[in-house]
PDB file of C-alpha atoms in Angstrom:
ATOM      1  CA  ASP A  40     -18.475  -3.256  -8.860  1.00 52.00           C
ATOM      2  CA  THR A  41     -15.544  -0.613  -9.916  1.00 74.00           C
ATOM      3  CA  GLY A  42     -13.291  -1.281  -7.352  1.00 93.00           C
ATOM      4  CA  VAL A  43     -12.116  -0.576  -2.871  1.00 96.00           C
ATOM      5  CA  SER A  44     -14.544   2.451  -2.033  1.00 97.00           C
ATOM      6  CA  GLN A  45     -13.525   3.882   1.071  1.00 98.00           C
ATOM      7  CA  ASN A  46     -15.777   6.763   2.946  1.00 97.00           C
ATOM      8  CA  PRO A  47     -15.128   9.554   3.968  1.00 98.00           C
ATOM      9  CA  ARG A  48     -12.574  10.899   1.251  1.00 97.00           C
ATOM     10  CA  HIS A  49     -11.351  13.612   3.976  1.00 97.00           C
ATOM     11  CA  LYS A  50     -11.938  14.111   7.403  1.00 98.00           C
ATOM     12  CA  ILE A  51     -10.821  16.701   9.520  1.00 98.00           C
ATOM     13  CA  THR A  52     -11.446  16.422  13.373  1.00 98.00           C
ATOM     14  CA  LYS A  53     -10.047  17.688  16.979  1.00 98.00           C
ATOM     15  CA  ARG A  54      -7.754  16.270  18.815  1.00 98.00           C
ATOM     16  CA  GLY A  55      -9.935  13.866  21.721  1.00 98.00           C
ATOM     17  CA  GLN A  56     -12.418  13.165  18.792  1.00 98.00           C
ATOM     18  CA  ASN A  57     -13.559   9.423  17.694  1.00 98.00           C
ATOM     19  CA  VAL A  58     -13.749   8.885  14.131  1.00 98.00           C
ATOM     20  CA  THR A  59     -15.014   6.408  11.915  1.00 98.00           C
ATOM     21  CA  PHE A  60     -14.008   5.430   8.375  1.00 98.00           C
ATOM     22  CA  ARG A  61     -15.461   2.615   5.732  1.00 98.00           C
ATOM     23  CA  CYS A  62     -14.532   0.358   3.499  1.00 98.00           C
ATOM     24  CA  ASP A  63     -16.416  -1.524   1.113  1.00 97.00           C
ATOM     25  CA  PRO A  64     -14.145  -4.170  -0.660  1.00 96.00           C
ATOM     26  CA  ILE A  65     -14.351  -5.580  -4.115  1.00 94.00           C
ATOM     27  CA  SER A  66     -17.568  -7.863  -3.699  1.00 90.00           C
ATOM     28  CA  GLU A  67     -15.787 -11.160  -4.247  1.00 86.00           C
ATOM     29  CA  HIS A  68     -12.711 -10.438  -2.454  1.00 91.00           C
ATOM     30  CA  ASN A  69     -12.734 -12.442   0.856  1.00 91.00           C
ATOM     31  CA  ARG A  70      -9.439 -10.470   2.294  1.00 92.00           C
ATOM     32  CA  LEU A  71      -9.738  -7.247   3.640  1.00 94.00           C
ATOM     33  CA  TYR A  72      -6.760  -4.915   4.810  1.00 95.00           C
ATOM     34  CA  TRP A  73      -6.257  -1.731   6.609  1.00 97.00           C
ATOM     35  CA  TYR A  74      -2.633   0.506   6.157  1.00 97.00           C
ATOM     36  CA  ARG A  75      -1.671   3.711   7.070  1.00 97.00           C
ATOM     37  CA  GLN A  76       0.750   5.891   5.165  1.00 97.00           C
ATOM     38  CA  THR A  77       2.204   9.326   6.243  1.00 95.00           C
ATOM     39  CA  LEU A  78       4.253  11.758   4.148  1.00 92.00           C
ATOM     40  CA  GLY A  79       6.930  10.340   2.648  1.00 91.00           C
ATOM     41  CA  GLN A  80       6.334   7.356   3.795  1.00 94.00           C
ATOM     42  CA  GLY A  81       5.013   3.948   2.116  1.00 95.00           C
ATOM     43  CA  PRO A  82       1.938   1.993   3.792  1.00 96.00           C
ATOM     44  CA  GLU A  83       2.376   0.395   6.755  1.00 95.00           C
ATOM     45  CA  PHE A  84       0.165  -2.783   7.777  1.00 94.00           C
ATOM     46  CA  LEU A  85      -2.332  -2.542  10.610  1.00 95.00           C
ATOM     47  CA  THR A  86      -4.681  -4.872  10.433  1.00 95.00           C
ATOM     48  CA  TYR A  87      -6.142  -8.065   8.096  1.00 92.00           C
ATOM     49  CA  PHE A  88      -9.767  -9.974   7.853  1.00 94.00           C
ATOM     50  CA  GLN A  89     -10.369 -12.822   6.168  1.00 92.00           C
ATOM     51  CA  ASN A  90     -13.785 -12.998   5.726  1.00 93.00           C
ATOM     52  CA  GLU A  91     -15.206 -11.530   9.285  1.00 93.00           C
ATOM     53  CA  ALA A  92     -12.105 -12.718  11.147  1.00 93.00           C
ATOM     54  CA  GLN A  93      -9.631 -10.295  12.253  1.00 92.00           C
ATOM     55  CA  LEU A  94      -6.094 -12.552  11.620  1.00 90.00           C
ATOM     56  CA  GLU A  95      -3.625 -10.219  11.868  1.00 87.00           C
ATOM     57  CA  LYS A  96      -3.125  -6.996  14.113  1.00 89.00           C
ATOM     58  CA  SER A  97      -0.057  -4.832  13.710  1.00 90.00           C
ATOM     59  CA  ARG A  98       1.882  -3.207  16.834  1.00 86.00           C
ATOM     60  CA  LEU A  99       1.264  -0.030  15.195  1.00 84.00           C
ATOM     61  CA  LEU A 100      -2.380  -0.872  16.525  1.00 86.00           C
ATOM     62  CA  SER A 101      -2.619   0.625  19.218  1.00 90.00           C
ATOM     63  CA  ASP A 102      -5.819   0.124  21.998  1.00 93.00           C
ATOM     64  CA  ARG A 103      -7.694   3.486  20.529  1.00 96.00           C
ATOM     65  CA  PHE A 104      -8.182   1.569  17.221  1.00 96.00           C
ATOM     66  CA  SER A 105     -10.313  -1.064  16.585  1.00 96.00           C
ATOM     67  CA  ALA A 106     -11.521  -2.472  13.437  1.00 97.00           C
ATOM     68  CA  GLU A 107     -14.672  -4.756  12.285  1.00 96.00           C
ATOM     69  CA  ARG A 108     -16.169  -6.907   9.352  1.00 96.00           C
ATOM     70  CA  PRO A 109     -19.064  -7.761  10.836  1.00 92.00           C
ATOM     71  CA  LYS A 110     -20.605  -9.633   7.694  1.00 88.00           C
ATOM     72  CA  GLY A 111     -17.533 -10.485   5.726  1.00 86.00           C
ATOM     73  CA  SER A 112     -18.569  -7.626   3.394  1.00 92.00           C
ATOM     74  CA  PHE A 113     -17.388  -3.665   4.552  1.00 96.00           C
ATOM     75  CA  SER A 114     -14.771  -2.977   7.288  1.00 98.00           C
ATOM     76  CA  THR A 115     -15.024   0.135   9.800  1.00 98.00           C
ATOM     77  CA  LEU A 116     -12.091   1.567  11.338  1.00 98.00           C
ATOM     78  CA  GLU A 117     -12.079   3.354  14.419  1.00 98.00           C
ATOM     79  CA  ILE A 118      -9.895   5.583  16.614  1.00 98.00           C
ATOM     80  CA  GLN A 119     -10.746   6.975  19.870  1.00 98.00           C
ATOM     81  CA  ARG A 120      -9.667   9.373  21.644  1.00 98.00           C
ATOM     82  CA  THR A 121      -7.623  10.942  18.221  1.00 98.00           C
ATOM     83  CA  GLU A 122      -3.870  12.181  18.306  1.00 97.00           C
ATOM     84  CA  GLN A 123      -2.430  14.543  16.414  1.00 96.00           C
ATOM     85  CA  GLY A 124       0.348  11.737  15.172  1.00 96.00           C
ATOM     86  CA  ASP A 125      -2.898   9.872  14.054  1.00 97.00           C
ATOM     87  CA  SER A 126      -2.929  12.528  11.194  1.00 97.00           C
ATOM     88  CA  ALA A 127      -2.648  10.223   7.905  1.00 97.00           C
ATOM     89  CA  MET A 128      -3.967   8.578   5.148  1.00 97.00           C
ATOM     90  CA  TYR A 129      -5.815   5.479   5.911  1.00 98.00           C
ATOM     91  CA  LEU A 130      -5.739   3.054   3.086  1.00 98.00           C
ATOM     92  CA  CYS A 131      -8.230  -0.227   2.865  1.00 98.00           C
ATOM     93  CA  ALA A 132      -7.099  -3.152   0.138  1.00 95.00           C
ATOM     94  CA  SER A 133      -8.484  -6.424  -0.580  1.00 94.00           C
ATOM     95  CA  SER A 134      -7.527  -9.300  -2.475  1.00 90.00           C
ATOM     96  CA  PRO A 135      -9.543 -12.674  -3.856  1.00 86.00           C
ATOM     97  CA  GLY A 136      -8.795 -15.959  -1.784  1.00 70.00           C
ATOM     98  CA  ALA A 137      -4.977 -17.032  -2.345  1.00 63.00           C
ATOM     99  CA  SER A 138      -3.834 -14.526  -4.232  1.00 67.00           C
ATOM    100  CA  TYR A 139      -0.705 -11.951  -3.874  1.00 68.00           C
ATOM    101  CA  GLY A 140      -0.607  -8.390  -4.336  1.00 73.00           C
ATOM    102  CA  TYR A 141      -3.878  -6.115  -3.454  1.00 86.00           C
ATOM    103  CA  THR A 142      -6.657  -4.232  -4.582  1.00 92.00           C
ATOM    104  CA  PHE A 143      -6.355  -0.623  -3.136  1.00 95.00           C
ATOM    105  CA  GLY A 144      -8.728   1.958  -2.522  1.00 97.00           C
ATOM    106  CA  SER A 145      -8.415   6.061  -2.943  1.00 96.00           C
ATOM    107  CA  GLY A 146      -7.910   6.175   1.181  1.00 97.00           C
ATOM    108  CA  THR A 147      -9.099   8.314   3.799  1.00 98.00           C
ATOM    109  CA  ARG A 148      -7.158  11.595   4.252  1.00 97.00           C
ATOM    110  CA  LEU A 149      -7.594  12.298   8.361  1.00 98.00           C
ATOM    111  CA  THR A 150      -6.122  15.481  10.031  1.00 98.00           C
ATOM    112  CA  VAL A 151      -6.469  15.994  13.458  1.00 98.00           C
ATOM    113  CA  VAL A 152      -6.321  19.751  14.572  1.00 97.00           C
TER     114      VAL A 152
ATOM    115  CA  GLY B  27       7.433  -5.343   9.779  1.00 59.00           C
ATOM    116  CA  GLN B  28      10.541  -5.137   7.943  1.00 64.00           C
ATOM    117  CA  GLN B  29      11.682  -1.385   5.939  1.00 73.00           C
ATOM    118  CA  LEU B  30      12.553  -2.416   2.382  1.00 92.00           C
ATOM    119  CA  ASN B  31      15.276  -0.011   1.295  1.00 95.00           C
ATOM    120  CA  GLN B  32      14.226   1.684  -2.204  1.00 97.00           C
ATOM    121  CA  SER B  33      16.328   4.312  -4.314  1.00 97.00           C
ATOM    122  CA  PRO B  34      16.585   6.618  -6.036  1.00 97.00           C
ATOM    123  CA  GLN B  35      14.770   8.448  -3.288  1.00 96.00           C
ATOM    124  CA  SER B  36      13.925  10.848  -6.570  1.00 97.00           C
ATOM    125  CA  MET B  37      14.548  11.088 -10.247  1.00 96.00           C
ATOM    126  CA  PHE B  38      13.673  14.034 -12.777  1.00 96.00           C
ATOM    127  CA  ILE B  39      14.208  12.910 -16.136  1.00 96.00           C
ATOM    128  CA  GLN B  40      13.365  14.920 -19.516  1.00 97.00           C
ATOM    129  CA  GLU B  41      10.821  12.426 -21.758  1.00 97.00           C
ATOM    130  CA  GLY B  42      11.929   9.860 -23.447  1.00 97.00           C
ATOM    131  CA  GLU B  43      14.703   9.044 -21.191  1.00 97.00           C
ATOM    132  CA  ASP B  44      14.962   5.553 -19.446  1.00 97.00           C
ATOM    133  CA  VAL B  45      14.200   5.182 -15.645  1.00 97.00           C
ATOM    134  CA  SER B  46      15.802   2.636 -13.131  1.00 97.00           C
ATOM    135  CA  MET B  47      14.915   1.938  -9.863  1.00 98.00           C
ATOM    136  CA  ASN B  48      15.413  -0.567  -7.210  1.00 97.00           C
ATOM    137  CA  CYS B  49      14.573  -2.364  -3.529  1.00 97.00           C
ATOM    138  CA  THR B  50      16.621  -4.425  -1.423  1.00 97.00           C
ATOM    139  CA  SER B  51      16.018  -5.870   1.491  1.00 95.00           C
ATOM    140  CA  SER B  52      17.992  -7.802   4.672  1.00 91.00           C
ATOM    141  CA  SER B  53      14.823 -10.318   4.947  1.00 89.00           C
ATOM    142  CA  ILE B  54      13.727 -13.078   1.860  1.00 92.00           C
ATOM    143  CA  PHE B  55      10.366 -12.489   0.274  1.00 92.00           C
ATOM    144  CA  ASN B  56       8.351 -15.145  -1.996  1.00 90.00           C
ATOM    145  CA  THR B  57       6.638 -11.893  -3.805  1.00 91.00           C
ATOM    146  CA  TRP B  58       8.038  -8.761  -4.970  1.00 93.00           C
ATOM    147  CA  LEU B  59       5.301  -6.086  -6.248  1.00 94.00           C
ATOM    148  CA  TRP B  60       5.293  -2.905  -7.613  1.00 97.00           C
ATOM    149  CA  TYR B  61       2.957  -0.089  -7.160  1.00 97.00           C
ATOM    150  CA  LYS B  62       2.774   3.490  -8.599  1.00 98.00           C
ATOM    151  CA  GLN B  63       0.730   5.756  -6.840  1.00 97.00           C
ATOM    152  CA  ASP B  64      -0.799   9.582  -7.730  1.00 95.00           C
ATOM    153  CA  PRO B  65      -1.323  11.994  -5.216  1.00 90.00           C
ATOM    154  CA  GLY B  66      -4.380  11.834  -3.121  1.00 89.00           C
ATOM    155  CA  GLU B  67      -4.590   8.315  -4.634  1.00 93.00           C
ATOM    156  CA  GLY B  68      -4.089   4.627  -3.782  1.00 95.00           C
ATOM    157  CA  PRO B  69      -1.146   2.469  -4.682  1.00 96.00           C
ATOM    158  CA  VAL B  70      -1.936   0.999  -7.993  1.00 95.00           C
ATOM    159  CA  LEU B  71      -0.301  -2.555  -9.106  1.00 94.00           C
ATOM    160  CA  LEU B  72       1.900  -2.478 -11.889  1.00 96.00           C
ATOM    161  CA  ILE B  73       3.826  -5.515 -11.760  1.00 95.00           C
ATOM    162  CA  ALA B  74       3.935  -8.649  -9.871  1.00 92.00           C
ATOM    163  CA  LEU B  75       6.881 -10.896  -9.363  1.00 94.00           C
ATOM    164  CA  TYR B  76       6.637 -14.548  -8.056  1.00 91.00           C
ATOM    165  CA  LYS B  77       9.857 -16.434  -8.884  1.00 93.00           C
ATOM    166  CA  ALA B  78      13.446 -16.078  -7.887  1.00 94.00           C
ATOM    167  CA  GLY B  79      15.101 -14.643 -11.313  1.00 95.00           C
ATOM    168  CA  GLU B  80      11.729 -13.954 -12.957  1.00 95.00           C
ATOM    169  CA  LEU B  81      11.866 -11.383 -15.430  1.00 97.00           C
ATOM    170  CA  THR B  82       8.375  -9.406 -16.273  1.00 96.00           C
ATOM    171  CA  SER B  83       6.792  -7.201 -18.588  1.00 97.00           C
ATOM    172  CA  ASN B  84       3.853  -4.653 -18.439  1.00 95.00           C
ATOM    173  CA  GLY B  85       3.986  -2.317 -21.811  1.00 97.00           C
ATOM    174  CA  ARG B  86       6.936  -0.027 -20.991  1.00 98.00           C
ATOM    175  CA  LEU B  87       7.299  -1.532 -17.653  1.00 98.00           C
ATOM    176  CA  THR B  88       9.877  -4.673 -16.615  1.00 98.00           C
ATOM    177  CA  ALA B  89      10.623  -5.837 -13.642  1.00 98.00           C
ATOM    178  CA  GLN B  90      12.552  -8.546 -12.276  1.00 97.00           C
ATOM    179  CA  PHE B  91      12.814 -10.630  -9.245  1.00 96.00           C
ATOM    180  CA  GLY B  92      16.376 -10.957  -7.282  1.00 96.00           C
ATOM    181  CA  ILE B  93      17.812 -14.376  -7.803  1.00 95.00           C
ATOM    182  CA  THR B  94      18.892 -14.053  -3.683  1.00 94.00           C
ATOM    183  CA  ARG B  95      15.147 -13.135  -2.947  1.00 93.00           C
ATOM    184  CA  LYS B  96      16.151  -9.743  -1.440  1.00 94.00           C
ATOM    185  CA  ASP B  97      15.840  -7.248  -4.144  1.00 96.00           C
ATOM    186  CA  SER B  98      13.907  -6.434  -7.379  1.00 98.00           C
ATOM    187  CA  PHE B  99      14.179  -3.415  -9.480  1.00 97.00           C
ATOM    188  CA  LEU B 100      11.993  -1.610 -12.187  1.00 98.00           C
ATOM    189  CA  ASN B 101      12.715  -0.263 -15.366  1.00 98.00           C
ATOM    190  CA  ILE B 102      10.688   2.011 -17.277  1.00 98.00           C
ATOM    191  CA  SER B 103      11.871   2.574 -20.809  1.00 98.00           C
ATOM    192  CA  ALA B 104      10.868   5.752 -22.748  1.00 98.00           C
ATOM    193  CA  SER B 105       9.228   7.712 -20.122  1.00 97.00           C
ATOM    194  CA  ILE B 106       6.219  10.094 -20.827  1.00 97.00           C
ATOM    195  CA  PRO B 107       4.596  13.029 -18.587  1.00 95.00           C
ATOM    196  CA  SER B 108       1.985  10.483 -17.246  1.00 95.00           C
ATOM    197  CA  ASP B 109       4.869   8.219 -15.574  1.00 97.00           C
ATOM    198  CA  VAL B 110       4.944  10.877 -13.031  1.00 97.00           C
ATOM    199  CA  GLY B 111       4.050   9.412  -9.382  1.00 97.00           C
ATOM    200  CA  ILE B 112       5.814   7.969  -6.656  1.00 98.00           C
ATOM    201  CA  TYR B 113       6.937   4.548  -7.222  1.00 98.00           C
ATOM    202  CA  PHE B 114       6.946   1.674  -4.396  1.00 97.00           C
ATOM    203  CA  CYS B 115       7.980  -1.620  -4.201  1.00 97.00           C
ATOM    204  CA  ALA B 116       6.383  -3.983  -2.053  1.00 95.00           C
ATOM    205  CA  GLY B 117       7.833  -7.375  -0.368  1.00 93.00           C
ATOM    206  CA  GLN B 118       5.295 -10.166   0.310  1.00 87.00           C
ATOM    207  CA  GLY B 119       5.799 -13.132   2.543  1.00 80.00           C
ATOM    208  CA  GLY B 120       3.056 -15.383   1.262  1.00 70.00           C
ATOM    209  CA  SER B 121      -0.478 -15.423   0.038  1.00 65.00           C
ATOM    210  CA  GLY B 122      -2.513 -12.821   1.706  1.00 64.00           C
ATOM    211  CA  TYR B 123       0.221 -11.856   3.921  1.00 78.00           C
ATOM    212  CA  ALA B 124       0.805  -7.876   5.141  1.00 86.00           C
ATOM    213  CA  LEU B 125       2.650  -5.943   2.483  1.00 90.00           C
ATOM    214  CA  ASN B 126       6.057  -4.326   3.514  1.00 92.00           C
ATOM    215  CA  PHE B 127       6.950  -1.667   1.706  1.00 95.00           C
ATOM    216  CA  GLY B 128       9.677   0.859   0.513  1.00 95.00           C
ATOM    217  CA  LYS B 129       9.529   4.873   1.158  1.00 95.00           C
ATOM    218  CA  GLY B 130       9.264   5.378  -2.561  1.00 96.00           C
ATOM    219  CA  THR B 131      11.022   6.765  -5.377  1.00 97.00           C
ATOM    220  CA  SER B 132       9.039  10.094  -6.594  1.00 97.00           C
ATOM    221  CA  LEU B 133       9.341  10.839 -10.712  1.00 97.00           C
ATOM    222  CA  LEU B 134       9.274  13.656 -12.656  1.00 97.00           C
ATOM    223  CA  VAL B 135       9.283  13.847 -15.882  1.00 96.00           C
ATOM    224  CA  THR B 136       9.649  16.751 -18.360  1.00 93.00           C
ATOM    225  CA  PRO B 137       8.179  17.412 -21.772  1.00 89.00           C
TER     226      PRO B 137
END
């Protein structure tokens, strides 16, 4: 296991389409996080899972966004009816139990045209 | 989340020079973290600070957790071209909590 894996690396979609991203965390990490990063900004927190339970959601996560982690391993982030403002880098990170800081994946860059 | 104030926004230095950047917040954090991000990649953790006043080194990097718990700085000594990238500070309220990031310091190093 070499780290947090995210797929796809890049996604271009037309406005109004649905997209889904996948994140495979480091295998022994029970915590998984999704962040969004726009150009010139630091990453912004979206949501957090401990095992399969989604414990926290940011107000940035509108009702068009949904995240799942059905078996407490990989996670998916779906955006419905994409808008141009959704264009960003979507980062996934994971961490073991009670620890500080996370390991980030390389991200999925979404472009909505 | 809380937006951290990170400065400077960018730095353009010559190889061999030392670099200093800092981060302040209106809120107290229990942990300060420094990450480096290369273009098209996710942030990579450089240093984690867990206690007010703590000074920690990682090779040529040194970071300190401010006494007030509302600030942190990162120093890079004897910079080299591969130090180029964007450096982010992040504050964390507790174990497993969301990270609050600054806007980053873009570092360019000329040979």
